[in-house]
CSV table of C-alpha atoms in Angstrom, one decimal:
chain,number,residue,atom,x,y,z
I,16,VAL,CA,-42.6,-44.4,-2.0
I,17,PRO,CA,-42.7,-41.5,0.5
I,18,VAL,CA,-40.0,-38.9,0.2
I,19,THR,CA,-37.8,-38.7,3.2
I,20,THR,CA,-37.0,-35.4,4.9
I,21,GLN,CA,-33.4,-35.6,3.7
I,22,GLU,CA,-34.5,-36.3,0.1
I,23,ALA,CA,-36.9,-33.4,0.2
I,24,ALA,CA,-34.1,-31.1,1.6
I,25,ASP,CA,-31.7,-32.3,-1.1
I,26,MET,CA,-34.2,-31.7,-3.9
I,27,LEU,CA,-34.9,-28.2,-2.7
I,28,TYR,CA,-31.2,-27.4,-2.4
I,29,LEU,CA,-30.6,-28.8,-5.9
I,30,LYS,CA,-33.4,-26.7,-7.3
I,31,ALA,CA,-32.0,-23.5,-5.8
I,32,THR,CA,-28.5,-24.4,-7.0
I,33,ASN,CA,-29.7,-25.0,-10.5
I,34,LEU,CA,-31.6,-21.7,-10.6
I,35,GLN,CA,-28.4,-19.9,-9.4
I,36,ASN,CA,-26.3,-21.7,-12.1
I,37,SER,CA,-28.9,-20.5,-14.6
I,38,GLU,CA,-28.4,-16.9,-13.3
I,39,GLU,CA,-32.0,-16.7,-12.1
I,40,TYR,CA,-30.8,-15.0,-8.9
I,41,ASP,CA,-34.2,-13.8,-7.6
I,42,LYS,CA,-35.7,-17.2,-7.8
I,43,ALA,CA,-32.6,-18.9,-6.5
I,44,THR,CA,-32.6,-16.6,-3.4
I,45,ASP,CA,-36.2,-17.4,-2.7
I,46,GLU,CA,-35.5,-21.1,-2.8
I,47,PHE,CA,-32.4,-20.9,-0.7
I,48,GLU,CA,-34.3,-18.8,1.9
I,49,ALA,CA,-37.1,-21.4,1.8
I,50,PHE,CA,-34.4,-24.1,2.3
I,51,VAL,CA,-32.9,-22.4,5.4
I,52,GLY,CA,-36.4,-21.8,6.8
I,53,ARG,CA,-37.5,-25.4,6.4
I,54,TYR,CA,-34.2,-27.1,7.1
I,55,PRO,CA,-32.2,-24.9,9.4
I,56,ASN,CA,-30.2,-27.8,10.8
I,57,SER,CA,-29.3,-29.3,7.4
I,58,ASN,CA,-25.7,-29.8,6.5
I,59,ASN,CA,-26.3,-27.4,3.6
I,60,ALA,CA,-28.1,-24.7,5.6
I,61,ASP,CA,-24.9,-22.7,6.1
I,62,ASN,CA,-24.0,-23.0,2.4
I,63,ALA,CA,-27.5,-21.9,1.4
I,64,GLN,CA,-27.2,-18.8,3.7
I,65,VAL,CA,-23.9,-17.7,2.2
I,66,GLU,CA,-25.3,-18.2,-1.3
I,67,ILE,CA,-28.2,-15.9,-0.3
I,68,GLY,CA,-25.6,-13.2,0.5
I,69,ASN,CA,-23.7,-13.9,-2.7
I,70,ASN,CA,-26.9,-13.6,-4.8
I,71,TYR,CA,-27.7,-10.2,-3.2
I,72,ARG,CA,-24.2,-9.0,-4.0
I,73,ILE,CA,-24.4,-10.1,-7.6
I,74,GLN,CA,-27.7,-8.2,-7.9
I,75,GLY,CA,-26.2,-5.1,-6.4
I,76,ASP,CA,-28.2,-5.1,-3.2
I,77,TYR,CA,-25.2,-4.8,-0.9
I,78,ASN,CA,-27.0,-4.0,2.3
I,79,LYS,CA,-29.1,-7.1,2.0
I,80,ALA,CA,-26.0,-9.1,1.2
I,81,ILE,CA,-24.3,-7.8,4.4
I,82,SER,CA,-27.4,-8.8,6.4
I,83,ALA,CA,-27.4,-12.3,4.9
I,84,TYR,CA,-23.7,-12.8,5.6
I,85,GLU,CA,-24.1,-11.6,9.2
I,86,MET,CA,-27.0,-14.0,9.7
I,87,LEU,CA,-24.7,-16.8,8.7
I,88,LEU,CA,-22.1,-15.7,11.3
I,89,GLU,CA,-24.8,-15.5,13.9
I,90,LYS,CA,-26.6,-18.8,13.2
I,91,TYR,CA,-23.7,-20.9,12.1
I,92,PRO,CA,-20.5,-19.5,13.8
I,93,GLN,CA,-18.7,-22.9,13.5
I,94,SER,CA,-19.4,-23.2,9.8
I,95,ASP,CA,-16.5,-23.6,7.4
I,96,VAL,CA,-17.9,-20.9,5.2
I,97,THR,CA,-17.8,-18.1,7.9
I,98,ASP,CA,-14.5,-16.8,6.5
I,99,LYS,CA,-16.1,-16.5,3.1
I,100,ALA,CA,-19.0,-14.7,4.6
I,101,LEU,CA,-16.7,-12.3,6.4
I,102,LEU,CA,-14.9,-11.6,3.2
I,103,GLY,CA,-18.3,-11.0,1.5
I,104,ILE,CA,-19.2,-8.5,4.1
I,105,GLY,CA,-15.9,-6.6,3.5
I,106,ASP,CA,-16.5,-6.7,-0.3
I,107,SER,CA,-20.0,-5.5,0.1
I,108,TYR,CA,-18.8,-2.5,2.2
I,109,LEU,CA,-16.3,-1.8,-0.5
I,110,ASP,CA,-19.1,-2.0,-3.1
I,111,LEU,CA,-21.0,0.6,-1.0
I,112,GLY,CA,-17.9,2.9,-1.0
I,113,GLU,CA,-17.4,2.4,2.7
I,114,ARG,CA,-13.7,1.7,2.4
I,115,ALA,CA,-12.9,2.1,6.2
I,116,LYS,CA,-15.5,-0.5,7.1
I,117,ALA,CA,-14.2,-2.8,4.4
I,118,ILE,CA,-10.7,-2.6,5.7
I,119,ASP,CA,-11.8,-3.2,9.3
I,120,THR,CA,-13.7,-6.3,8.2
I,121,TYR,CA,-10.8,-7.6,6.2
I,122,GLN,CA,-8.5,-7.0,9.2
I,123,LYS,CA,-10.7,-9.3,11.3
I,124,LEU,CA,-9.9,-12.2,8.9
I,125,VAL,CA,-6.2,-11.3,9.0
I,126,ASP,CA,-6.2,-11.2,12.8
I,127,LYS,CA,-7.9,-14.6,12.9
I,128,TYR,CA,-5.1,-16.1,10.8
I,129,PRO,CA,-2.0,-14.0,11.7
I,130,TYR,CA,0.3,-16.3,9.7
I,131,LEU,CA,-2.1,-16.0,6.7
I,132,ASN,CA,-2.2,-19.8,6.6
I,133,ASN,CA,-5.7,-19.5,5.1
I,134,GLU,CA,-6.6,-18.7,1.6
I,135,VAL,CA,-9.5,-16.3,2.4
I,136,ALA,CA,-7.3,-14.5,5.0
I,137,GLY,CA,-4.6,-14.1,2.3
I,138,GLU,CA,-7.3,-12.6,0.0
I,139,ALA,CA,-8.3,-10.2,2.8
I,140,GLN,CA,-4.7,-9.1,3.3
I,141,ASN,CA,-4.3,-8.6,-0.5
I,142,ARG,CA,-7.4,-6.4,-0.5
I,143,ILE,CA,-6.0,-4.3,2.4
I,144,ASP,CA,-2.7,-3.8,0.6
I,145,THR,CA,-4.4,-2.9,-2.6
I,146,LEU,CA,-6.8,-0.4,-0.9
I,147,LYS,CA,-3.8,1.3,0.7
I,148,GLU,CA,-2.1,1.4,-2.7
I,149,ILE,CA,-5.2,3.2,-4.1
I,150,GLU,CA,-5.0,5.7,-1.2
I,151,LYS,CA,-1.4,6.5,-2.1
I,152,TYR,CA,-2.4,7.1,-5.7
I,153,GLU,CA,-5.2,9.4,-4.5
I,154,GLU,CA,-2.7,11.3,-2.4
I,155,VAL,CA,-0.6,11.8,-5.6
I,156,ILE,CA,-3.7,13.2,-7.4
I,157,GLU,CA,-4.5,15.5,-4.5
I,158,SER,CA,-0.8,16.7,-4.3
I,159,GLY,CA,-1.1,18.7,-7.5
I,160,ASP,CA,1.9,17.2,-9.2
I,161,GLN,CA,0.6,17.3,-12.7
I,162,ASP,CA,3.5,15.3,-14.1
I,163,ILE,CA,2.3,12.1,-12.4
I,164,GLN,CA,-1.4,12.7,-11.7
I,165,ASP,CA,-2.6,11.1,-14.9
I,166,ASN,CA,-0.6,8.0,-14.2
I,167,ALA,CA,-1.9,7.7,-10.7
I,168,GLN,CA,-5.5,8.1,-11.9
I,169,TYR,CA,-4.9,5.4,-14.6
I,170,GLN,CA,-3.4,3.0,-12.0
I,171,ILE,CA,-6.5,3.4,-9.9
I,172,GLY,CA,-8.6,2.3,-12.8
I,173,THR,CA,-6.3,-0.6,-13.5
I,174,ILE,CA,-6.6,-1.8,-9.9
I,175,TYR,CA,-10.4,-1.8,-10.0
I,176,PHE,CA,-10.3,-3.6,-13.4
I,177,SER,CA,-7.7,-6.3,-12.8
I,178,VAL,CA,-7.7,-6.8,-9.0
I,179,PHE,CA,-11.3,-6.2,-7.9
I,180,ASN,CA,-13.0,-7.0,-11.3
I,181,ASP,CA,-15.2,-4.0,-10.5
I,182,TYR,CA,-15.8,-2.8,-14.0
I,183,ASP,CA,-18.3,-0.1,-13.1
I,184,LYS,CA,-15.8,1.6,-10.8
I,185,ALA,CA,-13.0,1.0,-13.3
I,186,ILE,CA,-15.0,2.8,-16.0
I,187,GLY,CA,-15.5,5.8,-13.7
I,188,GLU,CA,-11.8,5.9,-12.9
I,189,PHE,CA,-10.6,5.5,-16.5
I,190,ASN,CA,-13.1,8.2,-17.6
I,191,LYS,CA,-11.5,10.6,-15.1
I,192,VAL,CA,-8.2,10.2,-17.1
I,193,VAL,CA,-10.0,11.1,-20.3
I,194,GLU,CA,-11.9,14.0,-18.8
I,195,ASN,CA,-9.3,15.5,-16.4
I,196,TYR,CA,-6.1,14.8,-18.5
I,197,PRO,CA,-7.2,14.9,-22.1
I,198,GLN,CA,-3.7,15.9,-23.3
I,199,SER,CA,-2.1,12.9,-21.5
I,200,GLU,CA,-0.6,10.1,-23.5
I,201,LEU,CA,-2.7,7.8,-21.3
I,202,ALA,CA,-6.0,9.3,-22.3
I,203,ASP,CA,-6.3,7.0,-25.3
I,204,ASP,CA,-5.2,4.0,-23.2
I,205,ALA,CA,-7.9,4.9,-20.7
I,206,MET,CA,-10.6,5.1,-23.4
I,207,TRP,CA,-9.4,1.7,-24.7
I,208,MET,CA,-9.7,0.3,-21.1
I,209,VAL,CA,-13.3,1.7,-20.8
I,210,GLY,CA,-14.1,-0.5,-23.8
I,211,GLU,CA,-12.3,-3.4,-22.1
I,212,CYS,CA,-14.5,-2.9,-19.1
I,213,TYR,CA,-17.7,-2.9,-21.1
I,214,TRP,CA,-16.4,-6.0,-23.0
I,215,ALA,CA,-15.8,-7.7,-19.6
I,216,LYS,CA,-19.3,-6.7,-18.3
I,217,ALA,CA,-20.9,-8.1,-21.4
I,218,ALA,CA,-19.6,-11.5,-20.6
I,219,TYR,CA,-21.6,-11.5,-17.3
I,220,ALA,CA,-24.6,-9.4,-17.9
I,221,PRO,CA,-27.6,-10.0,-20.2
I,222,PRO,CA,-28.2,-7.4,-22.9
I,223,ARG,CA,-30.7,-4.6,-21.9
I,224,GLY,CA,-31.2,-1.1,-23.1
I,225,GLU,CA,-27.9,0.1,-24.6
I,226,THR,CA,-26.1,-3.2,-24.3
I,227,ASP,CA,-22.6,-3.6,-22.9
I,228,GLU,CA,-21.7,-5.0,-26.3
I,229,GLN,CA,-22.9,-1.7,-28.0
I,230,GLN,CA,-20.9,0.4,-25.5
I,231,ALA,CA,-17.9,-1.7,-26.0
I,232,PHE,CA,-18.3,-1.3,-29.8
I,233,ALA,CA,-18.5,2.5,-29.4
I,234,ARG,CA,-15.3,2.7,-27.5
I,235,VAL,CA,-13.4,0.2,-29.7
I,236,GLN,CA,-14.6,2.2,-32.7
I,237,TYR,CA,-13.3,5.4,-31.2
I,238,ILE,CA,-9.8,3.8,-30.9
I,239,THR,CA,-9.8,2.1,-34.3
I,240,ASP,CA,-10.9,5.3,-36.0
I,241,ARG,CA,-7.8,7.0,-34.5
I,242,TYR,CA,-5.5,4.0,-35.0
I,243,PRO,CA,-6.8,2.1,-38.1
I,244,GLN,CA,-4.0,-0.5,-37.8
I,245,LEU,CA,-5.6,-1.8,-34.6
I,246,ALA,CA,-8.6,-3.0,-36.6
I,247,GLU,CA,-6.4,-5.9,-37.7
I,248,LEU,CA,-6.7,-7.4,-34.2
I,249,ASP,CA,-8.9,-10.5,-34.6
I,250,ARG,CA,-10.3,-10.0,-31.0
I,251,TYR,CA,-11.9,-6.7,-31.9
I,252,ASP,CA,-13.5,-7.8,-35.2
I,253,THR,CA,-16.7,-6.1,-34.0
């Protein structure tokens, strides 16, 4: 029995989705791009396009992610995933360290839903508020008030860890506490959080080179050497 166009489209979309679920992001992106190229008017074409952007973000190619999201906005302006694409653009700018562009992008979503009666717009507003909070902590660090600088630096790391789930940036910020304020009572906490970051990364990344598990172990070992009673914690039975 000949395969219909719809069946062929569904099969290709399913193949791409399965590859993505298996974390084979390169292959998934190729299949999603093939899908959009062959079936640009399919009901799933917009979903495929946003997943292309998501895959590039996951792989750390933020400029390509932005281009993919922008292509969705251009090709499928009426799609119900345009808001997610716009949020993805803002997040990609944030990943690139372009905070002002990220805030401008998030603001477009907030302006679109001024009453924040939209989940994605609510997320965008939360990101704006959080970035402004980071800016306040940065001002504290620059102010030269040594009594609270260490706490401000630690809070920045905590935000990247718990709000943005950006473990690489969190590691950098927590390491600044250890390096810049070694006498602070937060220095050990920061070292512990560096271990937490690597632990979290290990849950999402395949081992390669010095694995995230090994780096997590090194930091946990540092803390347990200093505080042997913590070795009793079942979670850290490395």
